Amino acid sequence: GAVVSQHPSRVICKSGTSVKIECRSLDFQATTMFWYRQFPKKSLMLMATSNEGSKATYEQGVEKDKFLINHASLTLSTLTVTSAHPEDSSFYICSANKQGTEAFFGQGTRLTVV
Amino acid sequence: GQQLNQSPQSMFIQEGEDVSMNCTSSSIFNTWLWYKQEPGEGPVLLIALYKAGELTSNGRLTAQFGITRKDSFLNISASIPSDVGIYFCAGQRATGANNLFFGTGTRLTVIP
């Protein structure tokens, strides 16, 4: 099946620094990728839709200047958490749809801001 | 945003027992998906349903797309310890669309 790879799987950073998370579709091209956030014992919450070659579409309540998304190629989208604070600590997951199929998810990135 | 209600919230069962969980929505979806998530991992697709009334199996898993298109259930037969995890339903209005809405999740614990 389609493979979506996310990197890193875990990251610990200091408060005030920025962290970049990568999402790659390994065996297909994805013009659209999605970024989710998941709090402990909660469901996935869609943060934004990443569009190749154009601006991302953010869900209501998600700060676009805080969570910078870049989709520079058909196989790579990046999410940068800028000036991270402890409340940004969470599990971030990306997904991509192989054309005409369902969403495949990355392995997730556990971000801890200390 | 749209949230799907999933029940039960958690289940503790003995190995070998059958499991049933369901998902309901106030609005219609054209595709229902069931995912399993293990700790520290992303969700993995288990079953996809595309037509109202459709019943689909994947090994010991069986899922049905409700006739009203507002609900779906997932059954797991003869549970084994590796079935442990969180099961999420998800509704999609069109395949490939970004409007994938997740259920609240069912946490399954299987006691050997």
PDB file of C-alpha atoms in Angstrom:
ATOM      1  CA  GLY A   1       0.000   0.000   0.000  1.00  0.00           C
ATOM      2  CA  ALA A   2       0.897   3.648  -0.151  1.00  0.00           C
ATOM      3  CA  VAL A   3       3.529   4.806   2.320  1.00  0.00           C
ATOM      4  CA  VAL A   4       3.712   8.141   4.052  1.00  0.00           C
ATOM      5  CA  SER A   5       6.818   8.792   6.099  1.00  0.00           C
ATOM      6  CA  GLN A   6       7.160  11.403   8.810  1.00  0.00           C
ATOM      7  CA  HIS A   7      10.360  12.656  10.396  1.00  0.00           C
ATOM      8  CA  PRO A   8      11.406  12.996  13.132  1.00  0.00           C
ATOM      9  CA  SER A   9       9.335  10.600  15.200  1.00  0.00           C
ATOM     10  CA  ARG A  10      10.264  12.373  18.416  1.00  0.00           C
ATOM     11  CA  VAL A  11      11.722  15.779  19.122  1.00  0.00           C
ATOM     12  CA  ILE A  12      12.431  17.697  22.281  1.00  0.00           C
ATOM     13  CA  CYS A  13      13.141  21.391  21.951  1.00  0.00           C
ATOM     14  CA  LYS A  14      13.615  24.383  24.164  1.00  0.00           C
ATOM     15  CA  SER A  15      10.895  26.939  24.568  1.00  0.00           C
ATOM     16  CA  GLY A  16      11.264  29.716  22.007  1.00  0.00           C
ATOM     17  CA  THR A  17      12.945  27.642  19.337  1.00  0.00           C
ATOM     18  CA  SER A  18      11.409  26.416  16.085  1.00  0.00           C
ATOM     19  CA  VAL A  19      10.938  22.828  15.017  1.00  0.00           C
ATOM     20  CA  LYS A  20      10.447  21.467  11.521  1.00  0.00           C
ATOM     21  CA  ILE A  21       8.550  18.254  10.840  1.00  0.00           C
ATOM     22  CA  GLU A  22       8.695  16.568   7.436  1.00  0.00           C
ATOM     23  CA  CYS A  23       6.032  14.497   5.737  1.00  0.00           C
ATOM     24  CA  ARG A  24       6.922  12.523   2.629  1.00  0.00           C
ATOM     25  CA  SER A  25       4.874  10.379   0.322  1.00  0.00           C
ATOM     26  CA  LEU A  26       7.320   7.629  -0.609  1.00  0.00           C
ATOM     27  CA  ASP A  27       5.713   5.880  -3.544  1.00  0.00           C
ATOM     28  CA  PHE A  28       3.219   8.360  -4.918  1.00  0.00           C
ATOM     29  CA  GLN A  29       2.782  12.033  -5.623  1.00  0.00           C
ATOM     30  CA  ALA A  30       0.496  14.020  -3.390  1.00  0.00           C
ATOM     31  CA  THR A  31      -0.728  17.447  -4.427  1.00  0.00           C
ATOM     32  CA  THR A  32      -2.472  17.684  -1.091  1.00  0.00           C
ATOM     33  CA  MET A  33      -1.315  16.632   2.354  1.00  0.00           C
ATOM     34  CA  PHE A  34      -2.984  17.161   5.694  1.00  0.00           C
ATOM     35  CA  TRP A  35      -1.634  17.991   9.100  1.00  0.00           C
ATOM     36  CA  TYR A  36      -3.339  16.852  12.283  1.00  0.00           C
ATOM     37  CA  ARG A  37      -2.729  17.399  15.948  1.00  0.00           C
ATOM     38  CA  GLN A  38      -3.640  14.855  18.579  1.00  0.00           C
ATOM     39  CA  PHE A  39      -3.779  15.452  22.313  1.00  0.00           C
ATOM     40  CA  PRO A  40      -3.386  12.525  24.729  1.00  0.00           C
ATOM     41  CA  LYS A  41      -6.364  10.186  24.640  1.00  0.00           C
ATOM     42  CA  LYS A  42      -8.120  12.401  22.119  1.00  0.00           C
ATOM     43  CA  SER A  43      -9.033  12.136  18.487  1.00  0.00           C
ATOM     44  CA  LEU A  44      -7.182  13.691  15.566  1.00  0.00           C
ATOM     45  CA  MET A  45      -7.870  17.339  14.885  1.00  0.00           C
ATOM     46  CA  LEU A  46      -7.271  18.673  11.395  1.00  0.00           C
ATOM     47  CA  MET A  47      -4.981  21.686  11.540  1.00  0.00           C
ATOM     48  CA  ALA A  48      -4.412  22.529   7.908  1.00  0.00           C
ATOM     49  CA  THR A  49      -4.420  21.333   4.339  1.00  0.00           C
ATOM     50  CA  SER A  50      -1.082  21.613   2.584  1.00  0.00           C
ATOM     51  CA  ASN A  51      -1.331  22.398  -1.129  1.00  0.00           C
ATOM     52  CA  GLU A  52       1.612  21.852  -3.458  1.00  0.00           C
ATOM     53  CA  GLY A  53       2.698  25.110  -5.022  1.00  0.00           C
ATOM     54  CA  SER A  54       0.258  27.296  -3.140  1.00  0.00           C
ATOM     55  CA  LYS A  55      -0.638  28.466   0.339  1.00  0.00           C
ATOM     56  CA  ALA A  56      -1.910  26.084   2.946  1.00  0.00           C
ATOM     57  CA  THR A  57      -5.500  26.238   4.092  1.00  0.00           C
ATOM     58  CA  TYR A  58      -5.810  26.481   7.851  1.00  0.00           C
ATOM     59  CA  GLU A  59      -8.706  25.324   9.984  1.00  0.00           C
ATOM     60  CA  GLN A  60     -10.454  27.817  12.185  1.00  0.00           C
ATOM     61  CA  GLY A  61      -8.517  28.598  15.327  1.00  0.00           C
ATOM     62  CA  VAL A  62      -5.139  27.431  13.987  1.00  0.00           C
ATOM     63  CA  GLU A  63      -2.547  30.195  13.829  1.00  0.00           C
ATOM     64  CA  LYS A  64      -0.910  30.217  10.423  1.00  0.00           C
ATOM     65  CA  ASP A  65       2.047  32.268  11.665  1.00  0.00           C
ATOM     66  CA  LYS A  66       2.630  29.756  14.424  1.00  0.00           C
ATOM     67  CA  PHE A  67       2.361  26.650  12.284  1.00  0.00           C
ATOM     68  CA  LEU A  68       4.116  27.332   8.997  1.00  0.00           C
ATOM     69  CA  ILE A  69       3.411  24.873   6.233  1.00  0.00           C
ATOM     70  CA  ASN A  70       5.425  24.507   3.066  1.00  0.00           C
ATOM     71  CA  HIS A  71       4.581  22.052   0.285  1.00  0.00           C
ATOM     72  CA  ALA A  72       7.464  22.603  -2.082  1.00  0.00           C
ATOM     73  CA  SER A  73       7.241  19.373  -4.040  1.00  0.00           C
ATOM     74  CA  LEU A  74       4.745  16.666  -4.863  1.00  0.00           C
ATOM     75  CA  THR A  75       6.245  14.355  -2.273  1.00  0.00           C
ATOM     76  CA  LEU A  76       7.143  16.636   0.622  1.00  0.00           C
ATOM     77  CA  SER A  77       5.266  18.883   3.010  1.00  0.00           C
ATOM     78  CA  THR A  78       6.826  20.453   6.079  1.00  0.00           C
ATOM     79  CA  LEU A  79       5.250  21.827   9.231  1.00  0.00           C
ATOM     80  CA  THR A  80       7.332  24.279  11.239  1.00  0.00           C
ATOM     81  CA  VAL A  81       6.247  25.083  14.764  1.00  0.00           C
ATOM     82  CA  THR A  82       7.673  28.523  15.327  1.00  0.00           C
ATOM     83  CA  SER A  83       8.706  29.907  18.701  1.00  0.00           C
ATOM     84  CA  ALA A  84       7.481  26.755  20.356  1.00  0.00           C
ATOM     85  CA  HIS A  85       6.019  26.825  23.842  1.00  0.00           C
ATOM     86  CA  PRO A  86       5.141  23.999  26.223  1.00  0.00           C
ATOM     87  CA  GLU A  87       1.472  24.182  25.195  1.00  0.00           C
ATOM     88  CA  ASP A  88       2.554  23.247  21.666  1.00  0.00           C
ATOM     89  CA  SER A  89       3.695  19.880  22.971  1.00  0.00           C
ATOM     90  CA  SER A  90       1.574  17.314  21.195  1.00  0.00           C
ATOM     91  CA  PHE A  91       1.502  14.480  18.696  1.00  0.00           C
ATOM     92  CA  TYR A  92       1.507  15.803  15.125  1.00  0.00           C
ATOM     93  CA  ILE A  93       0.441  13.526  12.275  1.00  0.00           C
ATOM     94  CA  CYS A  94       0.377  14.067   8.536  1.00  0.00           C
ATOM     95  CA  SER A  95      -1.598  12.256   5.888  1.00  0.00           C
ATOM     96  CA  ALA A  96      -1.749  12.124   2.126  1.00  0.00           C
ATOM     97  CA  ASN A  97      -4.183  10.670  -0.368  1.00  0.00           C
ATOM     98  CA  LYS A  98      -2.921   8.542  -3.206  1.00  0.00           C
ATOM     99  CA  GLN A  99      -5.073   9.595  -6.146  1.00  0.00           C
ATOM    100  CA  GLY A 100      -8.569   8.250  -5.804  1.00  0.00           C
ATOM    101  CA  THR A 101      -7.889   6.408  -2.556  1.00  0.00           C
ATOM    102  CA  GLU A 102      -8.219   6.933   1.139  1.00  0.00           C
ATOM    103  CA  ALA A 103      -5.839   8.857   3.363  1.00  0.00           C
ATOM    104  CA  PHE A 104      -2.620   7.199   4.491  1.00  0.00           C
ATOM    105  CA  PHE A 105      -1.002   8.502   7.633  1.00  0.00           C
ATOM    106  CA  GLY A 106       2.560   9.088   8.679  1.00  0.00           C
ATOM    107  CA  GLN A 107       3.949   7.589  11.856  1.00  0.00           C
ATOM    108  CA  GLY A 108       3.466  10.808  13.782  1.00  0.00           C
ATOM    109  CA  THR A 109       5.879  13.155  15.565  1.00  0.00           C
ATOM    110  CA  ARG A 110       5.868  13.515  19.318  1.00  0.00           C
ATOM    111  CA  LEU A 111       6.896  17.098  20.090  1.00  0.00           C
ATOM    112  CA  THR A 112       7.904  18.005  23.618  1.00  0.00           C
ATOM    113  CA  VAL A 113       8.730  21.623  24.376  1.00  0.00           C
ATOM    114  CA  VAL A 114      10.652  22.163  27.596  1.00  0.00           C
TER     115      VAL A 114
ATOM    116  CA  GLY B   1     -15.958  21.002  13.082  1.00  0.00           C
ATOM    117  CA  GLN B   2     -18.041  17.914  12.506  1.00  0.00           C
ATOM    118  CA  GLN B   3     -17.429  15.242  15.095  1.00  0.00           C
ATOM    119  CA  LEU B   4     -18.495  11.662  14.938  1.00  0.00           C
ATOM    120  CA  ASN B   5     -19.727   9.992  18.094  1.00  0.00           C
ATOM    121  CA  GLN B   6     -18.073   6.682  18.698  1.00  0.00           C
ATOM    122  CA  SER B   7     -19.014   4.117  21.320  1.00  0.00           C
ATOM    123  CA  PRO B   8     -18.011   2.596  23.544  1.00  0.00           C
ATOM    124  CA  GLN B   9     -15.230   4.892  24.640  1.00  0.00           C
ATOM    125  CA  SER B  10     -13.213   1.975  25.984  1.00  0.00           C
ATOM    126  CA  MET B  11     -13.500  -1.788  26.250  1.00  0.00           C
ATOM    127  CA  PHE B  12     -11.777  -4.420  28.334  1.00  0.00           C
ATOM    128  CA  ILE B  13     -12.311  -7.916  26.974  1.00  0.00           C
ATOM    129  CA  GLN B  14     -10.903 -11.383  27.362  1.00  0.00           C
ATOM    130  CA  GLU B  15      -8.831 -12.865  24.582  1.00  0.00           C
ATOM    131  CA  GLY B  16     -11.076 -14.816  22.220  1.00  0.00           C
ATOM    132  CA  GLU B  17     -14.147 -12.643  22.736  1.00  0.00           C
ATOM    133  CA  ASP B  18     -15.823 -10.736  19.941  1.00  0.00           C
ATOM    134  CA  VAL B  19     -15.856  -6.945  19.926  1.00  0.00           C
ATOM    135  CA  SER B  20     -18.336  -4.498  18.475  1.00  0.00           C
ATOM    136  CA  MET B  21     -18.060  -0.728  18.236  1.00  0.00           C
ATOM    137  CA  ASN B  22     -20.025   1.860  16.345  1.00  0.00           C
ATOM    138  CA  CYS B  23     -19.941   5.357  15.049  1.00  0.00           C
ATOM    139  CA  THR B  24     -22.787   7.794  14.429  1.00  0.00           C
ATOM    140  CA  SER B  25     -23.037  11.165  12.809  1.00  0.00           C
ATOM    141  CA  SER B  26     -25.643  13.863  12.462  1.00  0.00           C
ATOM    142  CA  SER B  27     -24.784  14.262   8.795  1.00  0.00           C
ATOM    143  CA  ILE B  28     -24.307  12.007   5.806  1.00  0.00           C
ATOM    144  CA  PHE B  29     -20.965  10.676   4.594  1.00  0.00           C
ATOM    145  CA  ASN B  30     -20.213   8.982   1.288  1.00  0.00           C
ATOM    146  CA  THR B  31     -17.276   7.002   2.634  1.00  0.00           C
ATOM    147  CA  TRP B  32     -16.707   5.470   6.046  1.00  0.00           C
ATOM    148  CA  LEU B  33     -13.251   4.422   7.152  1.00  0.00           C
ATOM    149  CA  TRP B  34     -11.997   2.516  10.158  1.00  0.00           C
ATOM    150  CA  TYR B  35      -8.457   3.062  11.454  1.00  0.00           C
ATOM    151  CA  LYS B  36      -6.404   1.523  14.247  1.00  0.00           C
ATOM    152  CA  GLN B  37      -3.821   3.528  16.121  1.00  0.00           C
ATOM    153  CA  GLU B  38      -1.174   2.059  18.402  1.00  0.00           C
ATOM    154  CA  PRO B  39       0.711   4.148  20.970  1.00  0.00           C
ATOM    155  CA  GLY B  40       3.140   6.590  19.391  1.00  0.00           C
ATOM    156  CA  GLU B  41       2.093   5.690  15.855  1.00  0.00           C
ATOM    157  CA  GLY B  42      -0.112   7.163  13.165  1.00  0.00           C
ATOM    158  CA  PRO B  43      -3.478   5.585  12.314  1.00  0.00           C
ATOM    159  CA  VAL B  44      -3.451   2.592   9.989  1.00  0.00           C
ATOM    160  CA  LEU B  45      -6.374   1.990   7.662  1.00  0.00           C
ATOM    161  CA  LEU B  46      -8.296  -1.206   8.414  1.00  0.00           C
ATOM    162  CA  ILE B  47     -11.404  -1.094   6.275  1.00  0.00           C
ATOM    163  CA  ALA B  48     -12.958   1.356   3.816  1.00  0.00           C
ATOM    164  CA  LEU B  49     -16.672   1.401   2.972  1.00  0.00           C
ATOM    165  CA  TYR B  50     -18.051   3.180  -0.072  1.00  0.00           C
ATOM    166  CA  LYS B  51     -21.715   2.270  -0.398  1.00  0.00           C
ATOM    167  CA  ALA B  52     -24.678   2.485   1.947  1.00  0.00           C
ATOM    168  CA  GLY B  53     -25.455  -0.985   3.256  1.00  0.00           C
ATOM    169  CA  GLU B  54     -22.036  -2.330   2.265  1.00  0.00           C
ATOM    170  CA  LEU B  55     -20.611  -5.047   4.506  1.00  0.00           C
ATOM    171  CA  THR B  56     -16.872  -5.604   4.162  1.00  0.00           C
ATOM    172  CA  SER B  57     -14.492  -7.988   5.877  1.00  0.00           C
ATOM    173  CA  ASN B  58     -10.747  -7.911   6.383  1.00  0.00           C
ATOM    174  CA  GLY B  59      -9.667 -11.067   8.173  1.00  0.00           C
ATOM    175  CA  ARG B  60     -11.306 -11.086  11.593  1.00  0.00           C
ATOM    176  CA  LEU B  61     -12.649  -7.573  11.052  1.00  0.00           C
ATOM    177  CA  THR B  62     -16.051  -6.807   9.594  1.00  0.00           C
ATOM    178  CA  ALA B  63     -17.489  -3.354   9.066  1.00  0.00           C
ATOM    179  CA  GLN B  64     -20.773  -2.093   7.710  1.00  0.00           C
ATOM    180  CA  PHE B  65     -21.811   1.197   6.157  1.00  0.00           C
ATOM    181  CA  GLY B  66     -25.232   2.110   7.556  1.00  0.00           C
ATOM    182  CA  ILE B  67     -28.185   2.432   5.218  1.00  0.00           C
ATOM    183  CA  THR B  68     -28.832   6.004   6.346  1.00  0.00           C
ATOM    184  CA  ARG B  69     -25.153   6.851   5.609  1.00  0.00           C
ATOM    185  CA  LYS B  70     -24.977   8.352   9.087  1.00  0.00           C
ATOM    186  CA  ASP B  71     -23.479   5.405  10.913  1.00  0.00           C
ATOM    187  CA  SER B  72     -21.094   2.488  10.721  1.00  0.00           C
ATOM    188  CA  PHE B  73     -20.015  -0.379  12.932  1.00  0.00           C
ATOM    189  CA  LEU B  74     -16.866  -2.445  13.261  1.00  0.00           C
ATOM    190  CA  ASN B  75     -16.746  -5.981  14.612  1.00  0.00           C
ATOM    191  CA  ILE B  76     -13.634  -7.886  15.603  1.00  0.00           C
ATOM    192  CA  SER B  77     -14.063 -11.612  16.064  1.00  0.00           C
ATOM    193  CA  ALA B  78     -11.982 -13.875  18.303  1.00  0.00           C
ATOM    194  CA  SER B  79      -9.858 -11.038  19.682  1.00  0.00           C
ATOM    195  CA  ILE B  80      -6.149 -11.523  20.282  1.00  0.00           C
ATOM    196  CA  PRO B  81      -3.701  -9.489  22.387  1.00  0.00           C
ATOM    197  CA  SER B  82      -2.319  -7.634  19.363  1.00  0.00           C
ATOM    198  CA  ASP B  83      -5.782  -6.151  18.723  1.00  0.00           C
ATOM    199  CA  VAL B  84      -5.012  -3.727  21.542  1.00  0.00           C
ATOM    200  CA  GLY B  85      -5.112  -0.118  20.417  1.00  0.00           C
ATOM    201  CA  ILE B  86      -7.424   2.782  19.692  1.00  0.00           C
ATOM    202  CA  TYR B  87      -9.915   2.342  16.897  1.00  0.00           C
ATOM    203  CA  PHE B  88     -11.155   5.416  15.070  1.00  0.00           C
ATOM    204  CA  CYS B  89     -13.957   5.724  12.604  1.00  0.00           C
ATOM    205  CA  ALA B  90     -13.726   8.479  10.023  1.00  0.00           C
ATOM    206  CA  GLY B  91     -16.255   9.886   7.617  1.00  0.00           C
ATOM    207  CA  GLN B  92     -15.392  11.352   4.271  1.00  0.00           C
ATOM    208  CA  ARG B  93     -17.728  13.214   1.980  1.00  0.00           C
ATOM    209  CA  ALA B  94     -15.767  12.277  -1.161  1.00  0.00           C
ATOM    210  CA  THR B  95     -12.756  10.022  -1.753  1.00  0.00           C
ATOM    211  CA  GLY B  96      -9.591  12.077  -1.745  1.00  0.00           C
ATOM    212  CA  ALA B  97     -11.312  15.097  -0.276  1.00  0.00           C
ATOM    213  CA  ASN B  98      -9.866  16.853   2.715  1.00  0.00           C
ATOM    214  CA  ASN B  99     -13.040  16.673   4.750  1.00  0.00           C
ATOM    215  CA  LEU B 100     -12.099  13.612   6.768  1.00  0.00           C
ATOM    216  CA  PHE B 101     -13.858  13.733  10.116  1.00  0.00           C
ATOM    217  CA  PHE B 102     -12.761  11.474  12.937  1.00  0.00           C
ATOM    218  CA  GLY B 103     -14.703   9.742  15.647  1.00  0.00           C
ATOM    219  CA  THR B 104     -13.791  10.087  19.280  1.00  0.00           C
ATOM    220  CA  GLY B 105     -12.088   6.702  19.353  1.00  0.00           C
ATOM    221  CA  THR B 106     -12.591   3.375  21.141  1.00  0.00           C
ATOM    222  CA  ARG B 107      -9.716   2.184  23.302  1.00  0.00           C
ATOM    223  CA  LEU B 108      -9.551  -1.612  23.249  1.00  0.00           C
ATOM    224  CA  THR B 109      -7.734  -3.659  25.864  1.00  0.00           C
ATOM    225  CA  VAL B 110      -7.499  -7.425  25.407  1.00  0.00           C
ATOM    226  CA  ILE B 111      -6.721  -9.458  28.508  1.00  0.00           C
ATOM    227  CA  PRO B 112      -4.773 -12.620  27.697  1.00  0.00           C
TER     228      PRO B 112
END
